[in-house]
Each structure stands twice: as C-alpha cells, then as structure tokens.
C-alpha cells in the first residue's frame, strides 16, 4: 500500500501547560484510590475501547508516523499499529487468566492448610515515558500492560515525534479520562512530571536520561522499568552463511533507518570472509533499493537535525574506510545506509551508539579476541547477533552477555511479541511485552489464609517454647540431603531403589515411559504365545 503522504489528518503539537500537570496527576491518583481500575471487567472494557479507538485513528497514526519519521505504511503497520492491536487482543483473551490468584509451587506439607497464593495487584499510578524511534508502539505497549494490570496511567510520549505524540493523546481520549492521561511536552514538562511521585515508572530512552530517571525515582524508592540502549555487537565467522548474514544484518540497519535500539552497532567479521561479506552487503543494498535508499518510499529519515548532526559527526570523525554508502543530505535528514571498515576500538563508530543507518565492520582473526573486543566495548548490550557454526555461536553466546540475542539473524528475538523484552546491566532493567507486561506492572502479593483449627499445628511458634515441639517440627520440615561436604552428589539407598524401579533412570516421567514400553512388549509377547498355542 502507498505511504500516507497526506497531511490533512495531522494534529498540531500542543504542549501541556505546567499548571495542568498536578491536577491531572491528582485525578489519576484519586481514581486509583477509588478502586475502579481493580475491576477486571472495567480494564477489559478500556482495552476493547482502545482497540476500536486505535482502529478508527489508524489513518491519523500513519500520517503522523510519515510526517515525523518518513515511516512507510508497511513498517508502520508491522512495527507500530498492528503490534499494539495484537497486544490488546492478547490481553482481552488472557487477562482474566492472568489476574486470577496463582498457586505457589513446592509448598511443604506443613503449610498446606494455610492456603498461600499469589495475587497480582496493580502498583497504583504509573508513569510511561516513550522514545522517538517507534513513537507510537513504545508509548502504547507499556500503557496497555499498565492498564491490563489495573493501574491508572500517565503517558509522556517523545516530543521529537510531535504528530505521533498528539495521535497518542487523541487515542487515549477514548478511554476513561479519570484513569488515563497523556501529557505532551519537552524538557520542562518531563521534569515537572518526574517531580511527582509515581508507583512505577516505565522509561524507554537513552542511558543518559535513564540514569536521570533512575536517580529521581530512587529518591522516593519508586520501582523502574528501564528500556535503554547500548552498543550491540554482531559476529560473522568463516563458517557462517555469509550472504545470508549480510542480507539480514543490512535489513536490521535499513528498517526504521537503523533507529532501532536492538540493531547492531558494529559487526566482528572473520578476516577470511571479510571481502565476501562487504561485497554481499553492496549486492543486497542494490536489491533492497535499486534506485538508492533516498528515492525509496521504504526508507525512513532521521528524526531531527540534532540527531542527523550526531550521526554524521560519527562518520566525519571515523578513522575507518567507508565500504557501503556514505551519502548524506541534511535538508532531507537523509543518511544513506553506510558501513565503515574499522579496526580501532576507540573509533567514533565504535564508542558511540549509532542509532541510525550507519554501522561498522571490524575484521578479526581470533574469535577469542573478537569476544574480548565486544566485552570491552559494552559488556551488557541490549542485543547481540551471532552467525557461524553451532560451536562458534554457542561460544559467543556463552561469552557475551546481552538483553536478548538472535542466532543467524538480525533482531528476530524481539519480533516475537509474547517473549520478554528487556536489557541487562546498563542496557536496562526489567522486561515487558505480553504476559511480561502484565507482570511488569503488577505487584505479586503473597497471601495466606490461616484457618483457626491449624493453631494446633502452630503450637511450635507459641511461647513458652518447648524443645519437643521444635524437634518434631524440624523432623517434619527436614528435606533430604543428597550431597556431601565437598558438594558432590551422594547416592543413597533411595537413589538405587529409584534406579531399579525406574528401570535405569530416576526421573518419574522416563520411568513411566519405560514401564509402558515394557508392559506393551510383555503383552504383545503374551498374545504371540497364545496365538502360537504355546
Ligand atoms: N530498550 C528499548 O526498548 C529502547 C531504547 N531506546 C534508546 O533510546 C535512545 C533514543 O531515544 P530518545 O528518544 O532519543 O531518548 P531520550 O533519552 O532522549 O528520550 C526519551 C524520553 O525521555 C524524555 N526526557 C528527555 N530528557 C529528560 C529528562 N531530563 N528528564 C525526564 N525525561 C526526559 C524525552 O522527552 C523522551 O520522552 C537510544 O539510546 C536507544 O537505544 C530507544 C528505543 C527502545
Ligand atoms: C506464514 C507462514 C509461515 C511462517 C512465517 C513466518 C514465521 C514469518 C515470520 C516473519 C517475521 C518474523 C517478520 C518480522 C518482521 C519484523 C519487522 C518488520 C520488524 C521488527 C522490528 C522490531 C522488533 C523493532 C523493535 C524495536 C524496538 C523495540 C526499539 O528500537 O525500540 C510458515 C511457517 C513458513 C508456513 C507458511 C505460512
């Protein structure tokens, strides 16, 4: 479908008045205290309304994304609008199940009567702060999780995508205004909002601002979900399918013009396949964009001039050699998909997060050294990509940490929307998406209900303490110890009995299968003997 080049539906950006912030917050707080959002049917109704609100606003959202980022209809559908619609449908289908009290595993027999269970309760009033690159999805997905979990929610979308920010404001008008609100604005609004006390903050953005948010949250011991960035590495060994690696990694940096927190910042390529890899990148580029990326309707623009200057600055200061692309056009905020051959760990292309369509290729001869390089650049990136043999990709996975990782592709691990998404260390804390969003915005409250009659069993806890009670209780509680002082597993009589009864293995499932087979063989042998008249 053609991209929505029209502008008739765009909503002009309107900054929230600072004096409106406190009353908005007070309204959300009061609604939470009223208990309204604790009702599951209320939450479901809000989510269903959002589905239709979103459907009705699709054209506004598409035009806004085009205007803000030159984001084409195809990418807007896949990575913004449909993602959110599917998340709503997922919650509509599963919310009642998620919200039910959950049993606790492995409760000792002594506690069976006390009915322990886990109740997922909303935190209260939640703040969601979004980034500019997927300006719709990154503000709306956390909003959906927070609504599903029963919170009241204040959303502060990125002001750098102003039209999309206004589309989100319009969208949220279709749900209860006492429970959910959007405040748009730049730094003064962000700061005024952060001065308020929330019960959880979900922040997506840079490490620098994430640190400010985390510090501010720490002042009031507010829990945070931090979705930050990082310098994500890729690895291509000589045993990789080099053509496939080039195609997939190039895609990762062309989609959304590489303004993707989980795309690669640099790729370590084994020297013997370096030339082939670079040649394949050039071939694939011509296939993706036969007339060049600037003429393609599928290629995004850089969000704004400061970002353009920052990315171009990385290219201007590199000591490396451009092996793909390199053209820029400030008036059009266009940066061509560009690959730079680099061998210095202190190069501008390595030390900064590119967050654009530029990345570097670093040749290596020894995989151990490549792994060391990656760990030195960023020991906890948001994502990582490994192309090579099974043994090589295992070694890379075992030696380089990351929020998520994909073997043999670009960021496919994050395209599965029911999987947890989040960083590790400096790339973030906590995770969300699908069921994990519900968990991210819920407090897991352990509840016990203790019948009067168990007081007899509880005798051990009451004064005056009696040694005999304590000894009986210790015996009842005691688990079996199957290890010695050196930490080695010991095999007692129980183990050998289980092994014999389990027909050579101690797992109950395996034993059941083996007994089943044995019985089937015995029965069929019996039938055979009968047929033969023996
Ligand atoms: N882990 C993830 O899911 C994602 C991480 N990112 C990371 O975000 C960065 C790019 O996004 P940007 O929008 O430029 O990030 P940013 O950190 O500049 O802004 C993010 C949000 O924080 C607000 N903000 C800015 N300064 C603030 C302050 N002093 N106090 C309170 N709020 C403030 C902005 O208005 C915006 O809504 C990259 O580093 C990228 O890796 C981007 C998208 C997803
Ligand atoms: C349909 C049939 C089959 C199966 C087909 C399959 C498995 C297709 C899979 C398609 C995929 C994985 C498409 C993925 C597209 C992803 C896109 C466009 C972009 C994702 C962007 C993301 C995740 C960005 C996130 C960015 C973030 C969080 C950020 O920076 O802020 C069979 C099985 C072959 C059978 C026939 C039918």
PDB file of N, CA and C in Angstrom, residues 52 93 113 143 162 250 286 360 368 387 392 409-410 420 440 459 515 528-529:
ATOM      1  N   UNK A  52     -10.803  -0.246  19.351  1.00  0.00           N
ATOM      2  CA  UNK A  52     -11.602   0.435  18.318  1.00  0.00           C
ATOM      3  C   UNK A  52     -11.123   1.867  18.107  1.00  0.00           C
ATOM      4  N   UNK A  93      -7.933 -11.586  25.547  1.00  0.00           N
ATOM      5  CA  UNK A  93      -8.092 -13.052  25.622  1.00  0.00           C
ATOM      6  C   UNK A  93      -7.578 -13.607  26.966  1.00  0.00           C
ATOM      7  N   UNK A 113      -2.312 -26.348  54.791  1.00  0.00           N
ATOM      8  CA  UNK A 113      -3.625 -25.868  55.275  1.00  0.00           C
ATOM      9  C   UNK A 113      -3.747 -24.345  55.195  1.00  0.00           C
ATOM     10  N   UNK A 143       1.628   1.297  28.048  1.00  0.00           N
ATOM     11  CA  UNK A 143       0.318   1.762  28.516  1.00  0.00           C
ATOM     12  C   UNK A 143      -0.660   0.581  28.609  1.00  0.00           C
ATOM     13  N   UNK A 162       6.354  14.754  17.237  1.00  0.00           N
ATOM     14  CA  UNK A 162       5.238  15.525  17.798  1.00  0.00           C
ATOM     15  C   UNK A 162       3.862  15.119  17.288  1.00  0.00           C
ATOM     16  N   UNK A 250      22.055  -6.196   7.139  1.00  0.00           N
ATOM     17  CA  UNK A 250      21.764  -4.944   6.427  1.00  0.00           C
ATOM     18  C   UNK A 250      20.304  -4.549   6.650  1.00  0.00           C
ATOM     19  N   UNK A 286      21.727  -2.999  -3.242  1.00  0.00           N
ATOM     20  CA  UNK A 286      21.140  -2.698  -4.566  1.00  0.00           C
ATOM     21  C   UNK A 286      19.816  -3.439  -4.766  1.00  0.00           C
ATOM     22  N   UNK A 360      29.589  -0.345  11.742  1.00  0.00           N
ATOM     23  CA  UNK A 360      30.945  -0.665  11.308  1.00  0.00           C
ATOM     24  C   UNK A 360      31.186  -2.166  11.278  1.00  0.00           C
ATOM     25  N   UNK A 368      38.373 -15.544  20.075  1.00  0.00           N
ATOM     26  CA  UNK A 368      38.527 -15.145  21.484  1.00  0.00           C
ATOM     27  C   UNK A 368      38.803 -13.646  21.594  1.00  0.00           C
ATOM     28  N   UNK A 387      26.500 -15.266  13.812  1.00  0.00           N
ATOM     29  CA  UNK A 387      26.384 -16.077  12.599  1.00  0.00           C
ATOM     30  C   UNK A 387      27.623 -16.965  12.536  1.00  0.00           C
ATOM     31  N   UNK A 392      30.601 -22.304  17.345  1.00  0.00           N
ATOM     32  CA  UNK A 392      31.021 -20.897  17.434  1.00  0.00           C
ATOM     33  C   UNK A 392      29.931 -20.021  18.058  1.00  0.00           C
ATOM     34  N   UNK A 409      20.420 -14.335  12.549  1.00  0.00           N
ATOM     35  CA  UNK A 409      19.506 -13.315  12.006  1.00  0.00           C
ATOM     36  C   UNK A 409      19.751 -11.998  12.729  1.00  0.00           C
ATOM     37  N   UNK A 410      19.060 -10.972  12.255  1.00  0.00           N
ATOM     38  CA  UNK A 410      19.036  -9.705  12.969  1.00  0.00           C
ATOM     39  C   UNK A 410      18.076  -9.871  14.162  1.00  0.00           C
ATOM     40  N   UNK A 420       9.588 -12.123  26.693  1.00  0.00           N
ATOM     41  CA  UNK A 420      10.010 -10.951  27.476  1.00  0.00           C
ATOM     42  C   UNK A 420      11.044 -10.137  26.719  1.00  0.00           C
ATOM     43  N   UNK A 440       5.133  -6.890  34.714  1.00  0.00           N
ATOM     44  CA  UNK A 440       5.954  -5.695  34.971  1.00  0.00           C
ATOM     45  C   UNK A 440       5.167  -4.613  35.713  1.00  0.00           C
ATOM     46  N   UNK A 459       1.538 -24.880  67.229  1.00  0.00           N
ATOM     47  CA  UNK A 459       1.966 -24.864  68.635  1.00  0.00           C
ATOM     48  C   UNK A 459       3.445 -24.466  68.771  1.00  0.00           C
ATOM     49  N   UNK A 515       8.325 -48.254  31.736  1.00  0.00           N
ATOM     50  CA  UNK A 515       7.371 -49.265  32.206  1.00  0.00           C
ATOM     51  C   UNK A 515       6.295 -49.512  31.154  1.00  0.00           C
ATOM     52  N   UNK A 528       1.373 -63.286  21.407  1.00  0.00           N
ATOM     53  CA  UNK A 528       2.038 -64.108  20.398  1.00  0.00           C
ATOM     54  C   UNK A 528       2.057 -65.577  20.835  1.00  0.00           C
ATOM     55  N   UNK A 529       2.418 -65.754  22.131  1.00  0.00           N
ATOM     56  CA  UNK A 529       2.484 -67.136  22.659  1.00  0.00           C
ATOM     57  C   UNK A 529       1.106 -67.784  22.566  1.00  0.00           C
TER      58      UNK A 529
END
